[in-house]
Short mmCIF file of C-alpha atoms in Angstrom, two decimals:
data_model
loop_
_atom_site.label_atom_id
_atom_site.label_comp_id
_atom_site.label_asym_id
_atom_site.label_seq_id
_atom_site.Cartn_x
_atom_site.Cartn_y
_atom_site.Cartn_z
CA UNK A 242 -16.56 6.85 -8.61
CA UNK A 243 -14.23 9.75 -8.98
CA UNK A 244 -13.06 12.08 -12.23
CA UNK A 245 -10.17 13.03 -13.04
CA UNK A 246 -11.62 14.89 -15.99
CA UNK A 247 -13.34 17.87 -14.33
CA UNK A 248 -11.49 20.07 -12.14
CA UNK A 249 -11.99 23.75 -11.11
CA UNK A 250 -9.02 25.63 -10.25
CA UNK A 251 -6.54 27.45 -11.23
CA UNK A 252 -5.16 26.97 -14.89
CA UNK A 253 -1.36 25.67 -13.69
CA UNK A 254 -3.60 22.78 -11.87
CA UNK A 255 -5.43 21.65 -15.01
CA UNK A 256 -2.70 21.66 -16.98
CA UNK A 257 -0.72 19.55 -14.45
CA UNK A 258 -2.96 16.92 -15.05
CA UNK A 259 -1.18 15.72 -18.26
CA UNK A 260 1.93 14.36 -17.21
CA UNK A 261 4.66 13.56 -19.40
CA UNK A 262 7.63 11.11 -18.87
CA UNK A 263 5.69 9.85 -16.05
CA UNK A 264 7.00 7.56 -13.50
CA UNK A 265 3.61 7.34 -12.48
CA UNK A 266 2.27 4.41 -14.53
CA UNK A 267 5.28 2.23 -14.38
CA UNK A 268 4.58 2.39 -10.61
CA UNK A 269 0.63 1.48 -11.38
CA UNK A 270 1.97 -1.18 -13.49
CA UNK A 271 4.67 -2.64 -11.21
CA UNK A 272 1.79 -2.83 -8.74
CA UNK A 273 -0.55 -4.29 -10.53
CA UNK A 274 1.84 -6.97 -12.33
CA UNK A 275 2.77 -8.04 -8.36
CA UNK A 276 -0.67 -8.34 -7.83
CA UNK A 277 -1.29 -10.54 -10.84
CA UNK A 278 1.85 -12.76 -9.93
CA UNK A 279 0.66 -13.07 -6.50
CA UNK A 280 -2.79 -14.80 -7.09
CA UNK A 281 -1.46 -17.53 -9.08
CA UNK A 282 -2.47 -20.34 -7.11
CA UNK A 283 0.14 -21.89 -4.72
CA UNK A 284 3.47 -20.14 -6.46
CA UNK A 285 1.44 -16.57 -6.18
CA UNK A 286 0.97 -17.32 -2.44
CA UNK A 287 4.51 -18.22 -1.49
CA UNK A 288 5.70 -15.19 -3.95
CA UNK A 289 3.85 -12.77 -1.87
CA UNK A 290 5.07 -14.37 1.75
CA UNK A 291 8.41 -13.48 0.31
CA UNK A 292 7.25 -9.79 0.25
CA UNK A 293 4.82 -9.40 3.45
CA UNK A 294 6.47 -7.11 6.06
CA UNK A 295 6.35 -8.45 9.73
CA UNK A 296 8.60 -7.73 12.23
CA UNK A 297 9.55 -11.70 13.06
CA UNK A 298 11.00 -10.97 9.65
CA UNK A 299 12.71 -8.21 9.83
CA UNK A 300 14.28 -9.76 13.17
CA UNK A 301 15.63 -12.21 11.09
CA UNK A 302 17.08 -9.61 9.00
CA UNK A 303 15.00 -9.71 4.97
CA UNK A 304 15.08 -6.41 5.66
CA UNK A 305 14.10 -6.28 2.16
CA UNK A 306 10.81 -6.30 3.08
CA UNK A 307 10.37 -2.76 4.04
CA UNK A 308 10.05 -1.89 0.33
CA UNK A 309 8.61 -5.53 -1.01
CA UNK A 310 5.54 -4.99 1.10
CA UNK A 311 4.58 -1.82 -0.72
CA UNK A 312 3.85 -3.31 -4.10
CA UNK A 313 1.74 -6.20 -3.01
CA UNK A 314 -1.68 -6.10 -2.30
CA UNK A 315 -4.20 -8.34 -0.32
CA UNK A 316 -7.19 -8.19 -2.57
CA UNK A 317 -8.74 -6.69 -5.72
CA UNK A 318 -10.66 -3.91 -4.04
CA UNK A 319 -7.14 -3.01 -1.86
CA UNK A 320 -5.32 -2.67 -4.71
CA UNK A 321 -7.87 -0.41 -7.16
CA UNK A 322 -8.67 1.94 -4.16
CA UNK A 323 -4.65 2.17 -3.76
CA UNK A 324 -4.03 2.54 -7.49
CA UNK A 325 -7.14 4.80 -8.28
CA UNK A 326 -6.02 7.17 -5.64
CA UNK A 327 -2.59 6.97 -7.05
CA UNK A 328 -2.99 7.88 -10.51
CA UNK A 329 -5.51 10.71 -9.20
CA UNK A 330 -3.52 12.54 -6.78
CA UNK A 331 -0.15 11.32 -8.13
CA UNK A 332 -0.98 13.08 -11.78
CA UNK A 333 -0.75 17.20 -10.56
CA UNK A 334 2.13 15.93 -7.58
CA UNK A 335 4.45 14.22 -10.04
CA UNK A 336 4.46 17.65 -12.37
CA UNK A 337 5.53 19.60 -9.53
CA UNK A 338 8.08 17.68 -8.33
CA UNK A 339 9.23 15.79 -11.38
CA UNK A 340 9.55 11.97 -12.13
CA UNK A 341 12.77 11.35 -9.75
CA UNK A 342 11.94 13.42 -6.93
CA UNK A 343 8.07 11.78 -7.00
CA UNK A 344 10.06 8.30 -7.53
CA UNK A 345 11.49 9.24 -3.58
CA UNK A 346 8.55 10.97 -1.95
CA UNK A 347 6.49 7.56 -3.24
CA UNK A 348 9.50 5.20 -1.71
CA UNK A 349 10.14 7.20 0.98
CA UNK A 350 6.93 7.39 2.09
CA UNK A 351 5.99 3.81 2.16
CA UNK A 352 9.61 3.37 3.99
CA UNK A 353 8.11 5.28 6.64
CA UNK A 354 4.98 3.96 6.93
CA UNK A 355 6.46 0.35 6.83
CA UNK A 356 8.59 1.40 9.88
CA UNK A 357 5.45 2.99 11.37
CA UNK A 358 3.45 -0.22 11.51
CA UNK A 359 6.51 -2.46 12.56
CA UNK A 360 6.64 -0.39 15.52
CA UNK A 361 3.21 -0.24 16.59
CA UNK A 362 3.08 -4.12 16.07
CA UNK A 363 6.76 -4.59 17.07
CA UNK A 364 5.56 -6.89 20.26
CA UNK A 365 2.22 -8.66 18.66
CA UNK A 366 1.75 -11.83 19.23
CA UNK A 367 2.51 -14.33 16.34
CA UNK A 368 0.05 -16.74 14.14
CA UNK A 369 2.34 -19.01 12.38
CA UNK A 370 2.10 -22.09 9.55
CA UNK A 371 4.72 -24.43 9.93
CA UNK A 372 5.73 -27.67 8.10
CA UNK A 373 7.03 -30.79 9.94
CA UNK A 374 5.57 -34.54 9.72
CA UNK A 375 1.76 -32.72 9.77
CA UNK A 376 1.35 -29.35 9.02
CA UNK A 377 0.06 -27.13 11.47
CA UNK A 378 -1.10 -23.92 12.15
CA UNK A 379 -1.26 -22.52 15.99
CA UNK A 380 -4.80 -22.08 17.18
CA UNK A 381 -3.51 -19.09 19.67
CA UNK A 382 -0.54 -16.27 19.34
CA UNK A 383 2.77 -17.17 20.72
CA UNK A 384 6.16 -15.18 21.27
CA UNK A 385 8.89 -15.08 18.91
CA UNK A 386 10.76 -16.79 21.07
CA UNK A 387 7.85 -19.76 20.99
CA UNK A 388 7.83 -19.96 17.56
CA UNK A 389 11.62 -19.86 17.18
CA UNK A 390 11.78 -22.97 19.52
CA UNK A 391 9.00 -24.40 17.53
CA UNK A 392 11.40 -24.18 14.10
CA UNK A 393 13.77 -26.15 15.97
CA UNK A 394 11.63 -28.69 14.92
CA UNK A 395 9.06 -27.62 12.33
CA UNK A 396 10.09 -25.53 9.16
CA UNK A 397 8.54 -21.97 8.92
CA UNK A 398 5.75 -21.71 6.03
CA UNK A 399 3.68 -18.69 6.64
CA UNK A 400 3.11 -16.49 9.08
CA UNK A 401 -0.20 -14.39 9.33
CA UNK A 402 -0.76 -10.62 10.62
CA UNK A 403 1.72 -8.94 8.21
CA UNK A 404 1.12 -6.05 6.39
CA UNK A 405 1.12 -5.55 2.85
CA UNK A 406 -0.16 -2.75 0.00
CA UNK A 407 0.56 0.99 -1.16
CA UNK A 408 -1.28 2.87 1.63
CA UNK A 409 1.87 4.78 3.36
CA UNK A 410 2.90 5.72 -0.19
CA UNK A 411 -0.54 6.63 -1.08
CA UNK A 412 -0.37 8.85 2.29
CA UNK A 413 2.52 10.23 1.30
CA UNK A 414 1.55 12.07 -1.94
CA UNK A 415 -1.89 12.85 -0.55
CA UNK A 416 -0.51 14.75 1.93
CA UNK A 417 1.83 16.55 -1.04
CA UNK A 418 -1.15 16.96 -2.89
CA UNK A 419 -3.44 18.94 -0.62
CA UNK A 420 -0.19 21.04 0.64
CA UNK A 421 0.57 21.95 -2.94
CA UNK A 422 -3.11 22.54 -4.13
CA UNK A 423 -5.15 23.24 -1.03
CA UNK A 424 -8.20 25.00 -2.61
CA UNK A 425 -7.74 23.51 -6.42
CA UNK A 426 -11.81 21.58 -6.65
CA UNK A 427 -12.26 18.29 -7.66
CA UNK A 428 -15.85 16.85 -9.14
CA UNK A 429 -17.03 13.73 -8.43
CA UNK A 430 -19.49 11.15 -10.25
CA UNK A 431 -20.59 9.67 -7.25
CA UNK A 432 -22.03 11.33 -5.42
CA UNK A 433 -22.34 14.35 -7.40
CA UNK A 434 -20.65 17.28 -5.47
CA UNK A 435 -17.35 19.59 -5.90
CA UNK A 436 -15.24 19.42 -3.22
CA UNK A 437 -11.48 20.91 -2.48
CA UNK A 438 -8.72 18.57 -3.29
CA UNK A 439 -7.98 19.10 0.69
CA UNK A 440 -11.12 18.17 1.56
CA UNK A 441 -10.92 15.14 -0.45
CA UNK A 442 -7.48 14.43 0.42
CA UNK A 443 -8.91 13.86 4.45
CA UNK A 444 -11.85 11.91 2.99
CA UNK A 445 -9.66 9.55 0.92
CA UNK A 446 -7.14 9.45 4.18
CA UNK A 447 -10.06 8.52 6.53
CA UNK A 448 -11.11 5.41 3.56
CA UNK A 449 -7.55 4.20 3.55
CA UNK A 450 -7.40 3.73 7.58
CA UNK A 451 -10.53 2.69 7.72
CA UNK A 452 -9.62 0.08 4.98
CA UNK A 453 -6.29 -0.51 6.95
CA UNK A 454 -8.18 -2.68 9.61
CA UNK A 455 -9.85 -4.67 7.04
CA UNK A 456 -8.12 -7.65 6.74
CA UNK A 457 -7.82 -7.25 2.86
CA UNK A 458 -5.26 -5.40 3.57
CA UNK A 459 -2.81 -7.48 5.29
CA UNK A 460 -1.77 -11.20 5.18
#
């Protein structure tokens, strides 16, 4: 695990650490309370289709989407890495920029990233759920223009290979973190070494993509 408790640096950096009227942990919180919501049984599963990003949706224009997706989550250990790293980097970030400007870097960010995966997956084939007489589920991708001639009969219920979670907001303040404090050291627990927040910053980037292809992380 990681501390936030012992850091090496220079004195401004330690006493960034201690934020104060933080937007930080209403964001944690809004997070987490989505997550909650979302694993109550049936009514948590339809909750979060209405927040998965996917680009059938977006063609259908709930463009809403490309800021619901970044406060859901697709699993326990998704969202703690996603929070964890959150309230670690986002702590020394949110005292240099201040609450409203962090607010935008952390929207504006995930924004970005949402638009980033919708256009590397703008063409995927789809895996849909759909409700008629029996519900089924297709056993192979089809086109958009498949499944829209399949809701001519069927109604939509889910469709799988969205993308949910925090990550491109996550990426976001990483990035401001290790441009703001390069060479500031963080400790860790586990393992036991001292490492540049820079240095952690790529290790924690290098977790998150590998995690991105886990399918934890999207619905």
């Amino acid at each position: 695990m990681l501390s936030d408790r012992d850091y090496y640096g220079s004195g401004d950096y330690r006493r960034m650490l201690r934020p104060e009227g933080s937007v930080l942990k209403p964001l944690i919180w809004l997070n987490v309370i989505v997550f909650l919501f979302s694993e109550i049984g049936p009514a948590g599963a339809a909750f979060q289709n209405l927040l998965v990003l996917h680009p059938y949706y977006i063609r259908h224009g709930e463009v809403w989407r490309l800021g619901s997706y970044m406060f859901a989550h697709g699993g326990f250990m998704h969202i703690l890495f996603n929070m964890w790293g959150l309230y670690m980097f986002g702590q020394p970030v949110e005292q240099q920029l201040g609450g409203r400007r962090f607010l935008n870097l952390y929207l504006l960010s995930g924004f970005l990233g949402g638009l980033a995966w919708l256009g590397a997956n703008w063409t995927a084939p789809i895996v849909a759920e759909v409700v008629g007489k029996v519900n089924t589920m297709s056993t192979h991708p089809i086109s958009a223009a498949q499944l829209d001639q399949l809701l001519e009969t069927y109604a939509l219920k889910r469709i799988y290979g969205g993308v949910v979670g925090a990550s491109g907001s996550l990426f976001g303040v990483m990035v401001a973190a290790a441009m703001a404090f390069p060479t500031a050291r963080v400790a860790l627990i586990f393992p036991p070494v001292v490492m540049k927040l820079r240095t952690m910053v790529i290790c924690y980037a290098a977790i998150e993509i590998w995690q991105s292809f886990d399918q934890s992380s999207s619905i």
